PDB file of C-alpha atoms in Angstrom:
ATOM      1  CA  GLY A   1     243.492 324.220 108.333  1.00  0.00           C
ATOM      2  CA  GLU A   2     244.962 322.038 105.642  1.00  0.00           C
ATOM      3  CA  ASN A   3     246.370 318.732 106.786  1.00  0.00           C
ATOM      4  CA  VAL A   4     248.043 315.655 105.310  1.00  0.00           C
ATOM      5  CA  GLU A   5     248.172 312.464 107.347  1.00  0.00           C
ATOM      6  CA  GLN A   6     250.685 309.789 106.405  1.00  0.00           C
ATOM      7  CA  HIS A   7     250.823 306.130 107.487  1.00  0.00           C
ATOM      8  CA  PRO A   8     252.660 304.155 108.603  1.00  0.00           C
ATOM      9  CA  SER A   9     255.386 306.174 110.323  1.00  0.00           C
ATOM     10  CA  THR A  10     257.807 303.252 110.008  1.00  0.00           C
ATOM     11  CA  LEU A  11     257.807 300.320 107.627  1.00  0.00           C
ATOM     12  CA  SER A  12     260.152 297.368 107.566  1.00  0.00           C
ATOM     13  CA  VAL A  13     260.182 294.904 104.644  1.00  0.00           C
ATOM     14  CA  GLN A  14     262.370 292.166 103.261  1.00  0.00           C
ATOM     15  CA  GLU A  15     264.231 292.763 100.034  1.00  0.00           C
ATOM     16  CA  GLY A  16     261.994 291.890  97.101  1.00  0.00           C
ATOM     17  CA  ASP A  17     258.747 292.549  98.950  1.00  0.00           C
ATOM     18  CA  SER A  18     256.382 295.400  98.142  1.00  0.00           C
ATOM     19  CA  ALA A  19     255.908 298.516 100.284  1.00  0.00           C
ATOM     20  CA  VAL A  20     252.820 300.712 100.435  1.00  0.00           C
ATOM     21  CA  ILE A  21     252.582 304.137 102.068  1.00  0.00           C
ATOM     22  CA  LYS A  22     249.250 305.911 102.367  1.00  0.00           C
ATOM     23  CA  CYS A  23     248.325 309.579 102.725  1.00  0.00           C
ATOM     24  CA  THR A  24     245.041 311.359 103.350  1.00  0.00           C
ATOM     25  CA  TYR A  25     244.514 315.048 102.693  1.00  0.00           C
ATOM     26  CA  SER A  26     241.873 317.441 103.952  1.00  0.00           C
ATOM     27  CA  ASP A  27     241.681 320.193 101.325  1.00  0.00           C
ATOM     28  CA  SER A  28     239.316 319.152  98.535  1.00  0.00           C
ATOM     29  CA  ALA A  29     240.891 321.845  96.328  1.00  0.00           C
ATOM     30  CA  SER A  30     244.237 320.018  96.307  1.00  0.00           C
ATOM     31  CA  ASN A  31     245.157 318.937  92.792  1.00  0.00           C
ATOM     32  CA  TYR A  32     248.870 318.063  92.832  1.00  0.00           C
ATOM     33  CA  PHE A  33     250.437 315.295  94.906  1.00  0.00           C
ATOM     34  CA  PRO A  34     254.228 314.778  94.866  1.00  0.00           C
ATOM     35  CA  TRP A  35     256.252 312.152  96.718  1.00  0.00           C
ATOM     36  CA  TYR A  36     259.751 312.860  97.986  1.00  0.00           C
ATOM     37  CA  LYS A  37     262.503 310.510  99.123  1.00  0.00           C
ATOM     38  CA  GLN A  38     264.986 311.733 101.708  1.00  0.00           C
ATOM     39  CA  GLU A  39     268.101 309.785 102.593  1.00  0.00           C
ATOM     40  CA  LEU A  40     269.768 310.435 105.925  1.00  0.00           C
ATOM     41  CA  GLY A  41     271.190 313.957 106.089  1.00  0.00           C
ATOM     42  CA  LYS A  42     270.315 314.672 102.462  1.00  0.00           C
ATOM     43  CA  ARG A  43     267.804 316.856 100.660  1.00  0.00           C
ATOM     44  CA  PRO A  44     264.329 315.558  99.753  1.00  0.00           C
ATOM     45  CA  GLN A  45     264.218 314.453  96.128  1.00  0.00           C
ATOM     46  CA  LEU A  46     261.090 314.140  94.020  1.00  0.00           C
ATOM     47  CA  ILE A  47     260.504 310.542  92.968  1.00  0.00           C
ATOM     48  CA  ILE A  48     257.032 310.698  91.446  1.00  0.00           C
ATOM     49  CA  ASP A  49     254.014 312.989  91.328  1.00  0.00           C
ATOM     50  CA  ILE A  50     250.411 312.839  90.191  1.00  0.00           C
ATOM     51  CA  ARG A  51     247.876 315.395  89.085  1.00  0.00           C
ATOM     52  CA  SER A  52     244.230 315.295  90.101  1.00  0.00           C
ATOM     53  CA  ASN A  53     242.989 314.365  86.640  1.00  0.00           C
ATOM     54  CA  VAL A  54     244.932 311.095  86.757  1.00  0.00           C
ATOM     55  CA  GLY A  55     244.085 308.068  88.885  1.00  0.00           C
ATOM     56  CA  GLU A  56     247.367 306.211  88.652  1.00  0.00           C
ATOM     57  CA  LYS A  57     250.919 306.788  87.483  1.00  0.00           C
ATOM     58  CA  LYS A  58     253.793 304.362  87.268  1.00  0.00           C
ATOM     59  CA  ASP A  59     257.533 304.760  86.846  1.00  0.00           C
ATOM     60  CA  GLN A  60     259.437 301.461  86.828  1.00  0.00           C
ATOM     61  CA  ARG A  61     259.135 300.008  90.355  1.00  0.00           C
ATOM     62  CA  ILE A  62     257.256 303.005  91.757  1.00  0.00           C
ATOM     63  CA  ALA A  63     253.570 303.783  91.331  1.00  0.00           C
ATOM     64  CA  VAL A  64     251.160 306.261  92.855  1.00  0.00           C
ATOM     65  CA  THR A  65     247.380 305.990  93.017  1.00  0.00           C
ATOM     66  CA  LEU A  66     244.909 308.754  93.755  1.00  0.00           C
ATOM     67  CA  ASN A  67     241.314 308.545  94.972  1.00  0.00           C
ATOM     68  CA  LYS A  68     239.927 312.084  94.901  1.00  0.00           C
ATOM     69  CA  THR A  69     236.542 311.053  96.267  1.00  0.00           C
ATOM     70  CA  ALA A  70     238.094 309.579  99.374  1.00  0.00           C
ATOM     71  CA  LYS A  71     240.875 312.180  99.411  1.00  0.00           C
ATOM     72  CA  HIS A  72     243.695 309.737  99.709  1.00  0.00           C
ATOM     73  CA  PHE A  73     246.702 308.730  97.655  1.00  0.00           C
ATOM     74  CA  SER A  74     249.273 305.982  98.001  1.00  0.00           C
ATOM     75  CA  LEU A  75     252.848 305.164  97.018  1.00  0.00           C
ATOM     76  CA  HIS A  76     253.617 301.615  95.939  1.00  0.00           C
ATOM     77  CA  ILE A  77     257.179 300.308  95.650  1.00  0.00           C
ATOM     78  CA  THR A  78     257.594 296.837  94.183  1.00  0.00           C
ATOM     79  CA  GLU A  79     260.623 294.542  94.338  1.00  0.00           C
ATOM     80  CA  THR A  80     262.173 296.647  97.085  1.00  0.00           C
ATOM     81  CA  GLN A  81     265.945 296.937  97.323  1.00  0.00           C
ATOM     82  CA  PRO A  82     268.178 298.032 100.229  1.00  0.00           C
ATOM     83  CA  GLU A  83     268.828 301.333  98.459  1.00  0.00           C
ATOM     84  CA  ASP A  84     265.120 302.113  98.758  1.00  0.00           C
ATOM     85  CA  SER A  85     265.689 302.563 102.493  1.00  0.00           C
ATOM     86  CA  ALA A  86     264.941 306.213 103.295  1.00  0.00           C
ATOM     87  CA  VAL A  87     262.234 308.509 104.637  1.00  0.00           C
ATOM     88  CA  TYR A  88     259.387 309.106 102.199  1.00  0.00           C
ATOM     89  CA  PHE A  89     257.186 312.204 102.342  1.00  0.00           C
ATOM     90  CA  CYS A  90     253.881 312.766 100.627  1.00  0.00           C
ATOM     91  CA  ALA A  91     252.536 316.244  99.958  1.00  0.00           C
ATOM     92  CA  ALA A  92     249.391 317.889  98.642  1.00  0.00           C
ATOM     93  CA  SER A  93     249.046 321.300  97.057  1.00  0.00           C
ATOM     94  CA  SER A  94     246.757 323.757  98.768  1.00  0.00           C
ATOM     95  CA  PRO A  95     245.579 327.084  97.369  1.00  0.00           C
ATOM     96  CA  VAL A  96     246.589 330.191  99.254  1.00  0.00           C
ATOM     97  CA  VAL A  97     243.342 332.109  98.994  1.00  0.00           C
ATOM     98  CA  SER A  98     244.753 335.546  99.726  1.00  0.00           C
ATOM     99  CA  GLY A  99     247.790 335.042  97.528  1.00  0.00           C
ATOM    100  CA  GLY A 100     246.211 333.402  94.519  1.00  0.00           C
ATOM    101  CA  TYR A 101     248.738 330.592  94.342  1.00  0.00           C
ATOM    102  CA  ASN A 102     249.552 327.266  95.929  1.00  0.00           C
ATOM    103  CA  LYS A 103     251.706 325.834  98.661  1.00  0.00           C
ATOM    104  CA  LEU A 104     252.588 322.241  99.536  1.00  0.00           C
ATOM    105  CA  ILE A 105     251.402 320.588 102.741  1.00  0.00           C
ATOM    106  CA  PHE A 106     253.657 317.690 103.744  1.00  0.00           C
ATOM    107  CA  GLY A 107     252.902 314.496 105.601  1.00  0.00           C
ATOM    108  CA  ALA A 108     255.047 313.561 108.611  1.00  0.00           C
ATOM    109  CA  GLY A 109     257.047 310.990 106.694  1.00  0.00           C
ATOM    110  CA  THR A 110     257.488 307.204 106.599  1.00  0.00           C
ATOM    111  CA  ARG A 111     260.811 305.631 107.472  1.00  0.00           C
ATOM    112  CA  LEU A 112     261.228 302.627 105.174  1.00  0.00           C
ATOM    113  CA  ALA A 113     263.820 299.978 105.987  1.00  0.00           C
ATOM    114  CA  VAL A 114     264.521 297.266 103.414  1.00  0.00           C
ATOM    115  CA  HIS A 115     266.413 294.317 104.877  1.00  0.00           C
ATOM    116  CA  PRO A 116     268.606 292.107 102.675  1.00  0.00           C
TER     117      PRO A 116
ATOM    118  CA  ASP B   1     267.978 320.380  92.346  1.00  0.00           C
ATOM    119  CA  GLY B   2     271.725 320.763  91.889  1.00  0.00           C
ATOM    120  CA  GLY B   3     271.030 324.438  91.092  1.00  0.00           C
ATOM    121  CA  ILE B   4     270.085 325.287  94.670  1.00  0.00           C
ATOM    122  CA  THR B   5     272.822 325.851  97.206  1.00  0.00           C
ATOM    123  CA  GLN B   6     272.624 326.504 100.908  1.00  0.00           C
ATOM    124  CA  SER B   7     275.333 327.631 103.280  1.00  0.00           C
ATOM    125  CA  PRO B   8     276.654 326.866 105.712  1.00  0.00           C
ATOM    126  CA  LYS B   9     276.015 323.128 105.984  1.00  0.00           C
ATOM    127  CA  TYR B  10     276.344 323.261 109.777  1.00  0.00           C
ATOM    128  CA  LEU B  11     275.790 326.295 111.979  1.00  0.00           C
ATOM    129  CA  PHE B  12     276.163 326.732 115.701  1.00  0.00           C
ATOM    130  CA  ARG B  13     274.554 329.614 117.499  1.00  0.00           C
ATOM    131  CA  LYS B  14     274.662 330.868 121.026  1.00  0.00           C
ATOM    132  CA  GLU B  15     271.399 331.762 122.675  1.00  0.00           C
ATOM    133  CA  GLY B  16     270.429 335.362 122.023  1.00  0.00           C
ATOM    134  CA  GLN B  17     272.231 335.602 118.696  1.00  0.00           C
ATOM    135  CA  ASN B  18     270.693 336.178 115.300  1.00  0.00           C
ATOM    136  CA  VAL B  19     272.015 334.040 112.461  1.00  0.00           C
ATOM    137  CA  THR B  20     271.415 334.167 108.716  1.00  0.00           C
ATOM    138  CA  LEU B  21     271.143 331.115 106.478  1.00  0.00           C
ATOM    139  CA  SER B  22     271.972 331.545 102.820  1.00  0.00           C
ATOM    140  CA  CYS B  23     269.981 330.126  99.880  1.00  0.00           C
ATOM    141  CA  GLU B  24     270.912 330.708  96.246  1.00  0.00           C
ATOM    142  CA  GLN B  25     269.452 329.245  93.055  1.00  0.00           C
ATOM    143  CA  ASN B  26     270.514 329.508  89.428  1.00  0.00           C
ATOM    144  CA  LEU B  27     267.432 327.782  87.996  1.00  0.00           C
ATOM    145  CA  ASN B  28     265.704 331.057  87.109  1.00  0.00           C
ATOM    146  CA  HIS B  29     262.835 330.064  89.390  1.00  0.00           C
ATOM    147  CA  ASP B  30     260.404 332.744  90.503  1.00  0.00           C
ATOM    148  CA  ALA B  31     259.275 331.127  93.746  1.00  0.00           C
ATOM    149  CA  MET B  32     261.422 330.274  96.753  1.00  0.00           C
ATOM    150  CA  TYR B  33     260.545 328.687 100.082  1.00  0.00           C
ATOM    151  CA  TRP B  34     262.008 328.013 103.514  1.00  0.00           C
ATOM    152  CA  TYR B  35     261.062 324.907 105.485  1.00  0.00           C
ATOM    153  CA  ARG B  36     261.982 323.645 108.905  1.00  0.00           C
ATOM    154  CA  GLN B  37     262.390 319.924 109.546  1.00  0.00           C
ATOM    155  CA  ASP B  38     262.382 318.414 113.036  1.00  0.00           C
ATOM    156  CA  PRO B  39     262.971 314.729 113.806  1.00  0.00           C
ATOM    157  CA  GLY B  40     259.883 312.624 113.181  1.00  0.00           C
ATOM    158  CA  GLN B  41     258.010 315.474 111.589  1.00  0.00           C
ATOM    159  CA  GLY B  42     257.299 316.595 108.094  1.00  0.00           C
ATOM    160  CA  LEU B  43     258.456 319.809 106.519  1.00  0.00           C
ATOM    161  CA  ARG B  44     256.841 322.922 107.901  1.00  0.00           C
ATOM    162  CA  LEU B  45     256.707 326.112 105.852  1.00  0.00           C
ATOM    163  CA  ILE B  46     258.359 329.175 107.389  1.00  0.00           C
ATOM    164  CA  TYR B  47     258.234 331.765 104.604  1.00  0.00           C
ATOM    165  CA  TYR B  48     257.734 331.814 100.865  1.00  0.00           C
ATOM    166  CA  SER B  49     258.286 334.306  98.086  1.00  0.00           C
ATOM    167  CA  GLN B  50     256.787 334.255  94.630  1.00  0.00           C
ATOM    168  CA  ILE B  51     258.582 337.297  93.250  1.00  0.00           C
ATOM    169  CA  VAL B  52     261.386 339.699  94.064  1.00  0.00           C
ATOM    170  CA  ASN B  53     260.616 342.124  96.912  1.00  0.00           C
ATOM    171  CA  ASP B  54     257.596 340.087  97.973  1.00  0.00           C
ATOM    172  CA  PHE B  55     257.244 337.353 100.576  1.00  0.00           C
ATOM    173  CA  GLN B  56     254.563 335.861 102.812  1.00  0.00           C
ATOM    174  CA  LYS B  57     254.529 334.134 106.156  1.00  0.00           C
ATOM    175  CA  GLY B  58     254.069 330.402 106.216  1.00  0.00           C
ATOM    176  CA  ASP B  59     252.759 328.305 109.075  1.00  0.00           C
ATOM    177  CA  ILE B  60     255.603 328.899 111.553  1.00  0.00           C
ATOM    178  CA  ALA B  61     257.019 332.355 110.756  1.00  0.00           C
ATOM    179  CA  GLU B  62     257.381 333.603 114.329  1.00  0.00           C
ATOM    180  CA  GLY B  63     261.025 334.282 115.204  1.00  0.00           C
ATOM    181  CA  TYR B  64     262.171 334.267 111.577  1.00  0.00           C
ATOM    182  CA  SER B  65     262.650 336.948 108.925  1.00  0.00           C
ATOM    183  CA  VAL B  66     263.478 336.885 105.225  1.00  0.00           C
ATOM    184  CA  SER B  67     264.314 339.178 102.341  1.00  0.00           C
ATOM    185  CA  ARG B  68     264.094 338.773  98.570  1.00  0.00           C
ATOM    186  CA  GLU B  69     266.159 341.524  96.985  1.00  0.00           C
ATOM    187  CA  LYS B  70     267.334 339.346  94.102  1.00  0.00           C
ATOM    188  CA  LYS B  71     265.577 336.593  92.194  1.00  0.00           C
ATOM    189  CA  GLU B  72     268.441 334.193  92.914  1.00  0.00           C
ATOM    190  CA  SER B  73     268.665 334.744  96.660  1.00  0.00           C
ATOM    191  CA  PHE B  74     266.331 334.190  99.618  1.00  0.00           C
ATOM    192  CA  PRO B  75     268.212 334.417 102.936  1.00  0.00           C
ATOM    193  CA  LEU B  76     266.567 333.395 106.203  1.00  0.00           C
ATOM    194  CA  THR B  77     267.413 335.052 109.520  1.00  0.00           C
ATOM    195  CA  VAL B  78     266.749 333.103 112.681  1.00  0.00           C
ATOM    196  CA  THR B  79     266.293 335.698 115.383  1.00  0.00           C
ATOM    197  CA  SER B  80     266.719 335.432 119.120  1.00  0.00           C
ATOM    198  CA  ALA B  81     262.930 335.479 119.367  1.00  0.00           C
ATOM    199  CA  GLN B  82     262.753 331.935 117.959  1.00  0.00           C
ATOM    200  CA  LYS B  83     262.328 329.821 121.081  1.00  0.00           C
ATOM    201  CA  ASN B  84     263.578 326.507 119.742  1.00  0.00           C
ATOM    202  CA  PRO B  85     265.667 327.078 116.629  1.00  0.00           C
ATOM    203  CA  THR B  86     267.653 323.840 116.609  1.00  0.00           C
ATOM    204  CA  ALA B  87     266.510 322.082 113.425  1.00  0.00           C
ATOM    205  CA  PHE B  88     267.349 321.193 109.833  1.00  0.00           C
ATOM    206  CA  TYR B  89     266.455 324.063 107.492  1.00  0.00           C
ATOM    207  CA  LEU B  90     265.644 323.419 103.848  1.00  0.00           C
ATOM    208  CA  CYS B  91     265.315 325.953 101.073  1.00  0.00           C
ATOM    209  CA  ALA B  92     263.344 325.135  97.926  1.00  0.00           C
ATOM    210  CA  SER B  93     262.392 326.781  94.670  1.00  0.00           C
ATOM    211  CA  SER B  94     259.864 326.271  91.895  1.00  0.00           C
ATOM    212  CA  MET B  95     259.243 327.792  88.515  1.00  0.00           C
ATOM    213  CA  ILE B  96     255.962 329.594  89.050  1.00  0.00           C
ATOM    214  CA  PRO B  97     253.899 329.137  92.198  1.00  0.00           C
ATOM    215  CA  VAL B  98     250.572 329.913  90.554  1.00  0.00           C
ATOM    216  CA  ARG B  99     250.615 326.632  88.686  1.00  0.00           C
ATOM    217  CA  PRO B 100     249.910 323.942  91.278  1.00  0.00           C
ATOM    218  CA  THR B 101     251.856 321.349  89.356  1.00  0.00           C
ATOM    219  CA  ASP B 102     255.195 323.091  89.534  1.00  0.00           C
ATOM    220  CA  THR B 103     257.684 320.877  91.281  1.00  0.00           C
ATOM    221  CA  GLN B 104     259.636 322.191  94.237  1.00  0.00           C
ATOM    222  CA  TYR B 105     263.351 321.439  94.227  1.00  0.00           C
ATOM    223  CA  PHE B 106     265.268 321.426  97.476  1.00  0.00           C
ATOM    224  CA  GLY B 107     268.686 322.616  98.520  1.00  0.00           C
ATOM    225  CA  PRO B 108     271.041 320.420 100.607  1.00  0.00           C
ATOM    226  CA  GLY B 109     269.958 321.995 103.902  1.00  0.00           C
ATOM    227  CA  THR B 110     271.572 323.733 106.868  1.00  0.00           C
ATOM    228  CA  ARG B 111     271.657 322.068 110.268  1.00  0.00           C
ATOM    229  CA  LEU B 112     271.394 324.729 112.961  1.00  0.00           C
ATOM    230  CA  THR B 113     272.281 323.919 116.556  1.00  0.00           C
ATOM    231  CA  VAL B 114     271.826 326.301 119.466  1.00  0.00           C
ATOM    232  CA  LEU B 115     274.480 325.885 122.127  1.00  0.00           C
TER     233      LEU B 115
END
């Protein structure tokens, strides 16, 4: 079935360094790729997303890249700050053939720790 | 995402009991979803609904049931048939599920613990 693999599962960086999280998806029909940030005990919140007709998108210190041929996409956070510490989830849309619409398949998450 | 509410925030259940988790949204979204989150794992889809009076099983529907009698509400019942129900449950909604680019917004979650 559909699958999204996410790496690494944990990531520790020093404040000011960059962080990169990578995801690989299996369904070649996937065409929407959101990233969510979840702080401890809180709801996941969308931080950035990318559509399949775009190779890269940037929003201040956050950027996402997509390689449809290789079926992988990545989240890049530059100039990390302690408040970036959280669990980050990637997801890929997947068509529900019988239903005629789409659902999201989530990666297992990356726990990012930014140390002052 | 402030337009999605879940209650209660914490719920304790004895083995053999059914419990119902509430999810309400005032975003006028057509689609609603229930996910289960376990430590170290991603979100797994339990049920989803794209319109009132219609819902479909997700990847882990066994031991759960839902209803969608109103557009704003999508309650989840965790039945006694669910073998390991202790988890964090998240409800989400999106405008129209047909469009793959519609963002899902999450509620604050309910943490269910079986005693």
